[in-house]
Tab-separated table of C-alpha atoms and ligand atoms in Angstrom:
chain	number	residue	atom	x	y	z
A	284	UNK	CA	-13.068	-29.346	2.364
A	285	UNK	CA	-15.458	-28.395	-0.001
A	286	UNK	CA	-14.603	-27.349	-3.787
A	287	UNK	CA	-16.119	-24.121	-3.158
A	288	UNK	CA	-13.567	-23.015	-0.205
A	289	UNK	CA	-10.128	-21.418	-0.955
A	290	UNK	CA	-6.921	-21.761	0.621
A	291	UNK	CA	-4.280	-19.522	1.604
A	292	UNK	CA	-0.894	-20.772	3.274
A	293	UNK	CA	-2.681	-24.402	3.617
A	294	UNK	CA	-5.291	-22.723	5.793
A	295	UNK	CA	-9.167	-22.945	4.157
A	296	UNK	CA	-11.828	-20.157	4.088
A	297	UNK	CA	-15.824	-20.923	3.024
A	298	UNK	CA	-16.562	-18.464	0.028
A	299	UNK	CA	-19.726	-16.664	-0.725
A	300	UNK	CA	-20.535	-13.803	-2.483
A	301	UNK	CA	-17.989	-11.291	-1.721
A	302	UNK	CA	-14.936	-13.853	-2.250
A	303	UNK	CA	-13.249	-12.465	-5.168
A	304	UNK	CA	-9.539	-13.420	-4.898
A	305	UNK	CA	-7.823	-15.215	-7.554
A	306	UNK	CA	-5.990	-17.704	-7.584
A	307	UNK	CA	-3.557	-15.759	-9.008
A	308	UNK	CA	-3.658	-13.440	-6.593
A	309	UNK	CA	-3.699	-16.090	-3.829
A	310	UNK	CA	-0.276	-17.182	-5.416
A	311	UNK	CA	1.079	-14.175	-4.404
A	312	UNK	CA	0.764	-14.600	-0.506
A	313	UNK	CA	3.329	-15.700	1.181
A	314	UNK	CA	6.118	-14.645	-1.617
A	315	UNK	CA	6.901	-11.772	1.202
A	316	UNK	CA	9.067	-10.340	-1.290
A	317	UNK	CA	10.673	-7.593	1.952
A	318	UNK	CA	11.692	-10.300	3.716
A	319	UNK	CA	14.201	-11.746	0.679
A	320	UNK	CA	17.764	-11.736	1.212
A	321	UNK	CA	19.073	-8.521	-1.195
A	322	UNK	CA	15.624	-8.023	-2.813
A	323	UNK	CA	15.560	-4.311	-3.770
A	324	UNK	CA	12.424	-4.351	-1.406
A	325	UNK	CA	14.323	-5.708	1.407
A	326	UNK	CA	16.828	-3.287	1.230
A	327	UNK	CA	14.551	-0.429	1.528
A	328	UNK	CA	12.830	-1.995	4.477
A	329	UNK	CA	15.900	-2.349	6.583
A	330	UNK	CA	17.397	0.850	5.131
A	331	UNK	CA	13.837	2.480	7.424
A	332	UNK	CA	14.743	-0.291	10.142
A	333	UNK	CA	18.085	1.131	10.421
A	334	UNK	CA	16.966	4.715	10.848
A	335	UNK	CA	14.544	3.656	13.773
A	336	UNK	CA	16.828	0.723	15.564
A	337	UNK	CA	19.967	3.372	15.274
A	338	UNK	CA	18.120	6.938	16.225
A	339	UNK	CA	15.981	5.518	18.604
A	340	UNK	CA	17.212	3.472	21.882
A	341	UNK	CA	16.339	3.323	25.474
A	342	UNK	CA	18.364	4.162	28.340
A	343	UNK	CA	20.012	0.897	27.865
A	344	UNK	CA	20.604	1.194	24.012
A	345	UNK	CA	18.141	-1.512	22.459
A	346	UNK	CA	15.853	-0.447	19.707
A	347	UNK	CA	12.584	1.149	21.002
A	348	UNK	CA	10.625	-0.138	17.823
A	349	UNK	CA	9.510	-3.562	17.791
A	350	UNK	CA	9.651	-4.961	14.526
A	351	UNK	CA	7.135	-7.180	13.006
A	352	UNK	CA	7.041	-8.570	9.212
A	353	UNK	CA	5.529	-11.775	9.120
A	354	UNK	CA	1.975	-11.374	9.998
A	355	UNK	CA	-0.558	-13.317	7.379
A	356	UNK	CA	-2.211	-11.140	4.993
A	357	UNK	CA	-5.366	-12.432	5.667
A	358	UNK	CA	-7.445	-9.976	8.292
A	359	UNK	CA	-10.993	-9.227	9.150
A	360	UNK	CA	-13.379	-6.450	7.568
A	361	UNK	CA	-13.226	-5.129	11.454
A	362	UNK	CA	-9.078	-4.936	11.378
A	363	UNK	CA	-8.940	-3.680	8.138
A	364	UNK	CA	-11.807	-1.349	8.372
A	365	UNK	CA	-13.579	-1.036	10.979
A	366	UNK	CA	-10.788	-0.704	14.422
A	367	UNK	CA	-9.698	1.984	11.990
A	368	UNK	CA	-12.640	4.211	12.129
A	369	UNK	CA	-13.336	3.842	8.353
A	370	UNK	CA	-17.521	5.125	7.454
A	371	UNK	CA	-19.678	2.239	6.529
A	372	UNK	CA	-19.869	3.845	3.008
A	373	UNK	CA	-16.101	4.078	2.542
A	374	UNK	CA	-15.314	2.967	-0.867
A	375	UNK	CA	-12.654	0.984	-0.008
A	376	UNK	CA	-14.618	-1.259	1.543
A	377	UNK	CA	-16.250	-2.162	-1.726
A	378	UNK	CA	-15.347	-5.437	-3.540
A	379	UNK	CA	-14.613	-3.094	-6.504
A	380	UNK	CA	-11.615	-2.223	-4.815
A	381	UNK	CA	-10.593	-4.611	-2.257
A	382	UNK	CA	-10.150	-8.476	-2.517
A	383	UNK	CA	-12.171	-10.429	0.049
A	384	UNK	CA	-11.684	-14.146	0.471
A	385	UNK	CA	-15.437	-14.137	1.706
A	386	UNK	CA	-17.746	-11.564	3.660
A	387	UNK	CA	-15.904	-11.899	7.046
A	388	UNK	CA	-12.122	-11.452	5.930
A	389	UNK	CA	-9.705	-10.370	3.848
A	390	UNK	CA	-6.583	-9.749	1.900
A	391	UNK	CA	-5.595	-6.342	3.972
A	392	UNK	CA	-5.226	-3.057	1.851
A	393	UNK	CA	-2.681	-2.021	3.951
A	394	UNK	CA	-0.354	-2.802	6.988
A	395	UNK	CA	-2.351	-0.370	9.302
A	396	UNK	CA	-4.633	-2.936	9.807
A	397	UNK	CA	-2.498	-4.469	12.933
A	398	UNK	CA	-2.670	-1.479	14.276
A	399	UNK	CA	-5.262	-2.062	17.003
A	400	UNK	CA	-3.654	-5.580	17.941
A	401	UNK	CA	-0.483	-4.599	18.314
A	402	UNK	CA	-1.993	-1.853	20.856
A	403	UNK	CA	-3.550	-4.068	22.472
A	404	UNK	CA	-0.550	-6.228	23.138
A	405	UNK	CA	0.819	-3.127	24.900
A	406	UNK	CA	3.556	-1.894	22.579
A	407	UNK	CA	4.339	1.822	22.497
A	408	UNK	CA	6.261	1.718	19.012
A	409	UNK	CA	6.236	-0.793	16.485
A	410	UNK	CA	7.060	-1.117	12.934
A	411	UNK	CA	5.338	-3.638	10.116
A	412	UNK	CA	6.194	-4.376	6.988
A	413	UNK	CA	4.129	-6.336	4.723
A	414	UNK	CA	2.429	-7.392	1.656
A	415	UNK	CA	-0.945	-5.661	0.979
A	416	UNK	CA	-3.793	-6.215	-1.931
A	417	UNK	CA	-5.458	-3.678	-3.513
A	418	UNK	CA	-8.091	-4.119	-6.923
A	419	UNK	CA	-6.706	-1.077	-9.295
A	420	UNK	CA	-5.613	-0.172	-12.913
A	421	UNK	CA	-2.682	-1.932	-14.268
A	422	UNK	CA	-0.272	0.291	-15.173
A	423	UNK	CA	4.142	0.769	-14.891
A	424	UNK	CA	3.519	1.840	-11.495
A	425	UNK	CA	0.751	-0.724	-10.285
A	426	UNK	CA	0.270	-4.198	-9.617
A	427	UNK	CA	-2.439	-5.941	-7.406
A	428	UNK	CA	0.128	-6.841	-4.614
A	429	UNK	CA	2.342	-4.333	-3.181
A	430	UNK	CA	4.244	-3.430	0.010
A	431	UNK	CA	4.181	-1.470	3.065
A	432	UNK	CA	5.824	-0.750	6.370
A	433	UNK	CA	3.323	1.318	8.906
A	434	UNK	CA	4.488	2.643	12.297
A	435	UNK	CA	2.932	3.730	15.327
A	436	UNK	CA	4.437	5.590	18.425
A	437	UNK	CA	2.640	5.950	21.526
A	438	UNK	CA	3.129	8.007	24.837
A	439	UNK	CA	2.250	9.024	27.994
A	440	UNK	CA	1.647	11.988	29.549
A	441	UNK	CA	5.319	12.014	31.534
A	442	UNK	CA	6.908	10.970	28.623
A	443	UNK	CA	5.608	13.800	26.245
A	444	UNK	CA	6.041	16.823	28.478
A	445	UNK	CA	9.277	15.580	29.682
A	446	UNK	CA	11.279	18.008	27.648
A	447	UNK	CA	9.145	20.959	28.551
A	448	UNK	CA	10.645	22.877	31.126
A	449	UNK	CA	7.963	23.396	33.829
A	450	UNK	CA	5.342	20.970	32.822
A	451	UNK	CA	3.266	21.163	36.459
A	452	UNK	CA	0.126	22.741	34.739
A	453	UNK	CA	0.210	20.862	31.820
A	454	UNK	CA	-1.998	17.667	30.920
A	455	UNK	CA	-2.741	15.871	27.231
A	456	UNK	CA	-6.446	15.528	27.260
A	457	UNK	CA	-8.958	18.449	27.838
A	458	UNK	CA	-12.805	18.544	26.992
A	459	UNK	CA	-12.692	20.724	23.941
A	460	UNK	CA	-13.332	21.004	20.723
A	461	UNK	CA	-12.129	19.366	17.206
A	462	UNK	CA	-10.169	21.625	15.019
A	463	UNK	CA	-7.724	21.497	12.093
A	464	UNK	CA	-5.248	21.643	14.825
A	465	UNK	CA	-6.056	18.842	17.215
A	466	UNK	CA	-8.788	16.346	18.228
A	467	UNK	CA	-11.415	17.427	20.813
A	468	UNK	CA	-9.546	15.050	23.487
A	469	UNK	CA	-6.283	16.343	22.990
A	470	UNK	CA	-4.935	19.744	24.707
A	471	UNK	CA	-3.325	21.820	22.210
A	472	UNK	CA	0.268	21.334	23.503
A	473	UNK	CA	-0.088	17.950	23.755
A	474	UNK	CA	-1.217	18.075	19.930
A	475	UNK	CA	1.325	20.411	18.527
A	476	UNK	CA	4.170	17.899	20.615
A	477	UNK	CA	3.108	15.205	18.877
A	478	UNK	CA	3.076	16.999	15.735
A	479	UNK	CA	6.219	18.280	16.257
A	480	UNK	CA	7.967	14.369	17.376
A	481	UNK	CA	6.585	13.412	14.101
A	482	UNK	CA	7.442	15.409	12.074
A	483	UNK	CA	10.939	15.748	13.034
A	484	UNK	CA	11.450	11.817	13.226
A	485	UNK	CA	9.856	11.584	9.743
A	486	UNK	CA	11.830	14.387	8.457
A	487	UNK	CA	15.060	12.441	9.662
A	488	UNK	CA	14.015	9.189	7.455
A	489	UNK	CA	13.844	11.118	4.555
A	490	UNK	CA	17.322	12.947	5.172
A	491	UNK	CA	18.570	9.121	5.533
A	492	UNK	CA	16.474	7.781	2.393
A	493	UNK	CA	17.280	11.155	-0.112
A	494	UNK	CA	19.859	12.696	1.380
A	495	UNK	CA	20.392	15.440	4.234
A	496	UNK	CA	19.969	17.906	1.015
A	497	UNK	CA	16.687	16.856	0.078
A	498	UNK	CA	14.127	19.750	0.217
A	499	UNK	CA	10.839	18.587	1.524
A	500	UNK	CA	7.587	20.007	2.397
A	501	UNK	CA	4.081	18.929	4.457
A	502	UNK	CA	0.920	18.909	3.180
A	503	UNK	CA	-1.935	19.279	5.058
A	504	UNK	CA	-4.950	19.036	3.139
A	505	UNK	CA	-4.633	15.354	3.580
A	506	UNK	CA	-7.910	13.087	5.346
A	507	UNK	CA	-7.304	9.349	7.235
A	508	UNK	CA	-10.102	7.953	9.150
A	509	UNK	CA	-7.324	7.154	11.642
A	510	UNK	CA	-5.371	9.928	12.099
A	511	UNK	CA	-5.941	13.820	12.879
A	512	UNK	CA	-4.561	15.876	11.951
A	513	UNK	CA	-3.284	14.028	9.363
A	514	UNK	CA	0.094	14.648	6.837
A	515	UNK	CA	1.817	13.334	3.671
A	516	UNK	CA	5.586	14.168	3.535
A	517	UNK	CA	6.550	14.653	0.078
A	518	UNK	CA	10.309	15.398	-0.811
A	519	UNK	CA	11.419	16.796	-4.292
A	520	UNK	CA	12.929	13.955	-6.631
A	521	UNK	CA	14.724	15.093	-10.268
A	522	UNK	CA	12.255	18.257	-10.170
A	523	UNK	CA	8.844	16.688	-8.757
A	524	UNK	CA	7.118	16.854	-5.769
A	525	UNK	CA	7.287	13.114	-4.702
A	526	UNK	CA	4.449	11.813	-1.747
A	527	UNK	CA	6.923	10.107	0.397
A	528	UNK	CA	4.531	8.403	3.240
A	529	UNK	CA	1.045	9.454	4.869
A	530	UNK	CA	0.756	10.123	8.902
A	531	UNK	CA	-0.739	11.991	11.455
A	532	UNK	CA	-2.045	11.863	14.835
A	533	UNK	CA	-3.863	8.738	16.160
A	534	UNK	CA	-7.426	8.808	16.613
A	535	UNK	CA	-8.173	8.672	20.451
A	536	UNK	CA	-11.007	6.744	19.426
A	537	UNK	CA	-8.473	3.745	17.984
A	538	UNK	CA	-6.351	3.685	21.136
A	539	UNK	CA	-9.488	4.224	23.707
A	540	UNK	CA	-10.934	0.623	21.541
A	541	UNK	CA	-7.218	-0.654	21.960
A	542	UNK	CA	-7.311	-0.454	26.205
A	543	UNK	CA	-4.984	2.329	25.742
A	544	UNK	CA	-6.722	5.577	26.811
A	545	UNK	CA	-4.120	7.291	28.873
A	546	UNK	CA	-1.495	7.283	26.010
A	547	UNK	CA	-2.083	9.613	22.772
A	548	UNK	CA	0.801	9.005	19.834
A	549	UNK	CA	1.315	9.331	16.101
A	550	UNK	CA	1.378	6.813	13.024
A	551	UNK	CA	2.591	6.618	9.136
A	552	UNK	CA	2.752	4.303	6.559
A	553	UNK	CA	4.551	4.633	3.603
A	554	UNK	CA	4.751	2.044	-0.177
A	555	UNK	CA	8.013	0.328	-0.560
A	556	UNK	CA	7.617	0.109	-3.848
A	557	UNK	CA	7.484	3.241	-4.884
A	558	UNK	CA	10.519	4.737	-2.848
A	559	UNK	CA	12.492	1.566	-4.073
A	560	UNK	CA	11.481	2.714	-7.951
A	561	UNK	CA	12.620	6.484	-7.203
A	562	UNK	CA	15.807	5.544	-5.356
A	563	UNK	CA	16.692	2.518	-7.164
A	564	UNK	CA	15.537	4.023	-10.865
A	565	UNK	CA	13.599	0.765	-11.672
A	566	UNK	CA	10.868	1.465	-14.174
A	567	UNK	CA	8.288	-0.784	-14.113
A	568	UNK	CA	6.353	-2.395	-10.641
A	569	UNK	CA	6.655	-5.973	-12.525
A	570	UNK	CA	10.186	-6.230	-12.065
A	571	UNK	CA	10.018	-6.913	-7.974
A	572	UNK	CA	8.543	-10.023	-9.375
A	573	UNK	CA	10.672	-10.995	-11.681
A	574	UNK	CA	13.178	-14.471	-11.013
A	575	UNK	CA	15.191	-12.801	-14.070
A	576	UNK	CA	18.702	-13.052	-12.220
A	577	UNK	CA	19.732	-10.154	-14.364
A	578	UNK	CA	17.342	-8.181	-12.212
A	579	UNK	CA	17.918	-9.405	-8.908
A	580	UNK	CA	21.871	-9.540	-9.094
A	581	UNK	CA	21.964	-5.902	-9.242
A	582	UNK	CA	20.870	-5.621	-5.572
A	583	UNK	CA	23.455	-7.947	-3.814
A	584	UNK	CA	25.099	-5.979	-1.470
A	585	UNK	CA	25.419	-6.711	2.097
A	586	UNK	CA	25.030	-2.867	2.918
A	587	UNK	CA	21.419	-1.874	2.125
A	588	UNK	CA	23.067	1.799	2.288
A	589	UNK	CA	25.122	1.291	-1.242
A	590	UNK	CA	23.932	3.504	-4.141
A	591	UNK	CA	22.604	1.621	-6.445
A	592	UNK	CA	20.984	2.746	-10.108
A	593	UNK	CA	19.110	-0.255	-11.851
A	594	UNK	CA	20.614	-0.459	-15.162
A	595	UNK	CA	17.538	-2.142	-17.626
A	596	UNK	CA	18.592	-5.648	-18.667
A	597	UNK	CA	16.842	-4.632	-22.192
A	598	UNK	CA	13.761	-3.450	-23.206
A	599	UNK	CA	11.756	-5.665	-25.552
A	600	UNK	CA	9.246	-4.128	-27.786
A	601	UNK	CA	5.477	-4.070	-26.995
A	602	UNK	CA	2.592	-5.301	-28.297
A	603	UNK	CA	-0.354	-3.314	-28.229
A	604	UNK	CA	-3.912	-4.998	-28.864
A	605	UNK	CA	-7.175	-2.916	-28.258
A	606	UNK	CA	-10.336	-4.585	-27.396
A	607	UNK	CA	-14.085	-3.248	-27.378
A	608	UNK	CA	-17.102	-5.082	-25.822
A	609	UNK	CA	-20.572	-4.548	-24.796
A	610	UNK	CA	-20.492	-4.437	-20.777
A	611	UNK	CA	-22.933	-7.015	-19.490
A	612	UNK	CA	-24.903	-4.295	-17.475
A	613	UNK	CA	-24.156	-0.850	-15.346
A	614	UNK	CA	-22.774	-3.194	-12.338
A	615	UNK	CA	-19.662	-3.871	-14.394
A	616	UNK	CA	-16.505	-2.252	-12.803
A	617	UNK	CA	-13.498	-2.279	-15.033
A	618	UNK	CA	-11.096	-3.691	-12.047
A	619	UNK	CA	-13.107	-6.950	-12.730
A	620	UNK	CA	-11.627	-6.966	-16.704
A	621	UNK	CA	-7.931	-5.843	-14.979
A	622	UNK	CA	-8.005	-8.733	-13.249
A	623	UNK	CA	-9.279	-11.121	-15.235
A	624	UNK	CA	-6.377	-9.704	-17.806
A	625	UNK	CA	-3.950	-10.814	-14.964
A	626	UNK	CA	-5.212	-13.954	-14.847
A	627	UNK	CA	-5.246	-14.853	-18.258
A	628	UNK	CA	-2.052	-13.174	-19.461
A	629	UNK	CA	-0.180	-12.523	-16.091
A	630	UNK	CA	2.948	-10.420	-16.123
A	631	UNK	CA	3.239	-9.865	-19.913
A	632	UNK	CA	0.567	-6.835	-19.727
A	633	UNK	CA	2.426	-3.989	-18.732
A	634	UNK	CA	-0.776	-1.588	-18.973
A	635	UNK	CA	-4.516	-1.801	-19.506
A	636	UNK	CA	-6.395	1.577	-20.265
A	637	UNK	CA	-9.732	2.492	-20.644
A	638	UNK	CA	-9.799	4.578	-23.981
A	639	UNK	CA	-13.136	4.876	-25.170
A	640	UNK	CA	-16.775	4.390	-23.498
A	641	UNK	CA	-20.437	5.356	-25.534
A	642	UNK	CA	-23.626	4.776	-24.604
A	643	UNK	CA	-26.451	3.610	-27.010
A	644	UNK	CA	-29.101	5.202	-25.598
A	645	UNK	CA	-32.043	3.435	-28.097
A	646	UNK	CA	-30.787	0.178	-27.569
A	647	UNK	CA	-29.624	0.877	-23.925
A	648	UNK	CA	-26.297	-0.547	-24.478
A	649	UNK	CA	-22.996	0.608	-23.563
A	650	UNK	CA	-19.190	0.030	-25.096
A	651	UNK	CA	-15.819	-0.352	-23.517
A	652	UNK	CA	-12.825	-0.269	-25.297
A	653	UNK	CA	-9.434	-1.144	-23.394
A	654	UNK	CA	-5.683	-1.040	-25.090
A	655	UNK	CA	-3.965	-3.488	-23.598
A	656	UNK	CA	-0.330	-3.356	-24.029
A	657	UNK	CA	1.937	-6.571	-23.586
A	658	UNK	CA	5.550	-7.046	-22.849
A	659	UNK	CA	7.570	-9.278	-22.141
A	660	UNK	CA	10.274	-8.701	-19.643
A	661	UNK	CA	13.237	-11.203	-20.664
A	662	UNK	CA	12.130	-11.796	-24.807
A	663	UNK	CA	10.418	-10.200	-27.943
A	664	UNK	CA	6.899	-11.698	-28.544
A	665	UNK	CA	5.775	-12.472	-32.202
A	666	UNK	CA	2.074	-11.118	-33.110
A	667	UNK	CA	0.948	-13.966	-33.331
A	668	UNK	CA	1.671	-15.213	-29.732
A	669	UNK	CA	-0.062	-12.055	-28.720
A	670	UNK	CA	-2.822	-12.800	-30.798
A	671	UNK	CA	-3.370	-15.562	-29.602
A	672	UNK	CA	-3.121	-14.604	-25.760
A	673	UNK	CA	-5.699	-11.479	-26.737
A	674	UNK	CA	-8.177	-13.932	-28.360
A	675	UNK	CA	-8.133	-15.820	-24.777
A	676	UNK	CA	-8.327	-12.508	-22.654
A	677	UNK	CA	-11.617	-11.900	-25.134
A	678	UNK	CA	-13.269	-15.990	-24.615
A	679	UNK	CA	-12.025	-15.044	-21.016
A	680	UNK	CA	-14.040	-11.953	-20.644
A	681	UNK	CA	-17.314	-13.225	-22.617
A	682	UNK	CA	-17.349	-16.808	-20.734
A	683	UNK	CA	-16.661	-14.742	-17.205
A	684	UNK	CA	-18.073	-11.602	-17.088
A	685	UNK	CA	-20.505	-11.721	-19.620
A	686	UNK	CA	-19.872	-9.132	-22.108
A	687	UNK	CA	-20.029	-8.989	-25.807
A	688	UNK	CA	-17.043	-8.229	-27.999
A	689	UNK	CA	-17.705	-6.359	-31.069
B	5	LIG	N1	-2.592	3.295	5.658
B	5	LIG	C1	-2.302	4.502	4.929
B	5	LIG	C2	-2.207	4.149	3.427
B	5	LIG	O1	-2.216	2.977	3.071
B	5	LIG	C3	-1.007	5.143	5.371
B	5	LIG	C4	-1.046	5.687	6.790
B	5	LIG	C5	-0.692	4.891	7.857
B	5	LIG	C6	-1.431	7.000	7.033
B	5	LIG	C7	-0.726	5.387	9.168
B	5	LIG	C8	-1.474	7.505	8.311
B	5	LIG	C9	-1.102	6.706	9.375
B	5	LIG	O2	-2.150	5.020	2.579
């Protein structure tokens, strides 16, 4: 093992340029926060189990949808990306945005990556639920690390058209054209089925998430590399359109790769977090990843159906500390400073923004200033412990990433 590899779950990687996990972030895998006993995470997960294992059964009443929510973070730049159709210039391939342990593989940006491998395998419907990485602001609402559950369902030709009455002159692939509508491959009616299984399975998760009162609506301007037509589902929450999941027809393409040509079917994938924040009233991201037991005890009940509105343990007041530097040159990307934050101050900062950006043109320079706000989430910090965490954030960001504080 050399010092310059990494390791994840006592397995080692060779790093090179690309590799830009931390080992903070690396801390993070394996925590599989939706599969803990009466995390609020956990709950939502088998809440969307549930729906599937109790509205969906074969002939001899076991669950159609295999289940799968172990599978190691770590992927390829081909699962992640490329078996999904994604453009070579897609920015989320950039490691701006995505964290790669080196040039072949990485920490997958969402659960869709199995997709292609769990085709393969020969499953017709599957769920996964998982932990996926994403480089972004920090933020209430964001965090580095987050969780999914993606879906696909898959059929065949008999099994679509068997509720149609006289399907004889039917078939689910023509010659045509691409449209808003439907892929070139796909007939129309095989299309509009599809559309139409979705939507009314998806439409019967929300009803058991929100309530069979919830008023929903589709939206359609919505692009996937894997999916057309593609969908996000959003419902209306305390007066606010809410995006719910993403989905949409599989791309031929994906299932023609995956040895599955003669079957056409649908996907989604939806953020645990964020449902478990709407239904559960929790308002900040940090607290899935807190050990605070006044957190956690909330969520012990055996049903994962019980109502349950997060009552804050206390609020403690925030500290907020701006800092302005010279960026090192036009390659800097401000994700790099959000994580290096992380690193240095971990769960205390509760947001970093970008508030003010010039340009010296005569002396070519240009200025950043963040406000970085800290909390703590179980005491009140003095000044001067801030002070002195925001004095190492600043060595932090002039030893690493070169820039100048003013
Ligand atoms: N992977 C998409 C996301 O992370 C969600 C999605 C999954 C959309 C499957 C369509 C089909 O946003």
């Amino acid at each position: 093992q050399k010092s310059s590899d990494v390791t994840i779950q006592g397995l080692t990687y060779p790093t090179d340029s690309y590799t830009n996990v931390t080992p903070r972030i690396i801390s993070k895998v394996g925590c599989n926060l939706h599969n803990q006993k009466y995390h609020p995470l956990n709950l939502i997960r088998h809440r969307i189990q549930n729906y599937f294992d109790t509205y969906f059964t074969t002939h001899i009443g076991s669950p159609v949808f295999s289940v799968f929510d172990n599978i190691s973070p770590v992927v390829s730049v081909y699962q992640n990306f490329d078996s999904l159709l994604f453009p070579p210039d897609h920015p989320g391939r950039t490691v701006s945005d995505t964290y790669y342990v080196n040039s072949q593989q990485l920490l997958r940006a969402h659960t869709t990556a199995h997709q292609e491998d769990l085709i393969k395998m020969g499953l017709d419907a599957f769920l996964v639920a998982g932990d996926v990485y994403r480089r972004d602001e920090i933020d209430a609402s964001h965090y580095p690390v987050f969780h999914q559950m993606d879906a696909v369902r898959l059929f065949q030709e008999k099994e679509l058209f068997a509720r149609v009455n006289d399907p004889t002159n039917l078939s689910i692939f023509e010659d045509g054209k691409r449209t808003a509508d439907k892929q070139e491959f796909h007939s129309l009616e095989a299309a509009k089925l599809l559309e139409y299984d979705l939507k009314k399975t998806l439409s019967g998760l929300a009803d058991c998430l929100f309530g069979k009162e919830v008023e929903m609506r589709w939206v359609d301007d919505v692009y996937f590399p894997f999916t057309h037509p593609s969908w996000e589902l959003e419902i209306m929450f305390e007066g606010e359109w809410l995006e719910v999941l993403g989905c949409g027809i599989t791309e031929q393409k994906i299932l023609h790769n995956a040895g599955a040509s003669h079957k056409v079917g649908w996907a989604f994938g939806l953020g645990l977090e964020r449902l478990a924040m709407k239904l559960y009233n929790i308002p900040d991201i940090r607290l899935f990843w807190s050990n605070d037991p006044g957190f956690l005890k909330q969520f012990r009940v055996d049903d994962p159906n019980t109502p349950i509105t997060y009552k804050p343990i206390s609020s403690y007041p925030p500290c907020i500390n701006d800092m302005s530097f010279w960026i090192p040159n036009e390659e800097f990307r401000s994700n790099d400073f959000y994580d290096l934050v992380r690193s240095v101050a971990g769960d205390i900062v509760e947001r970093v923004e970008l508030v003010d950006e010039f340009t010296q043109v005569a002396k070519q320079r240009t200025s950043h200033c963040y406000r970085i706000t800290y909390r703590h989430m179980d005491k009140t910090f003095t000044q001067a412990e801030v002070n002195d965490l925001h004095t190492k954030v600043g060595r932090a960001a002039t030893d690493l990433l070169g820039v100048t504080l003013r």
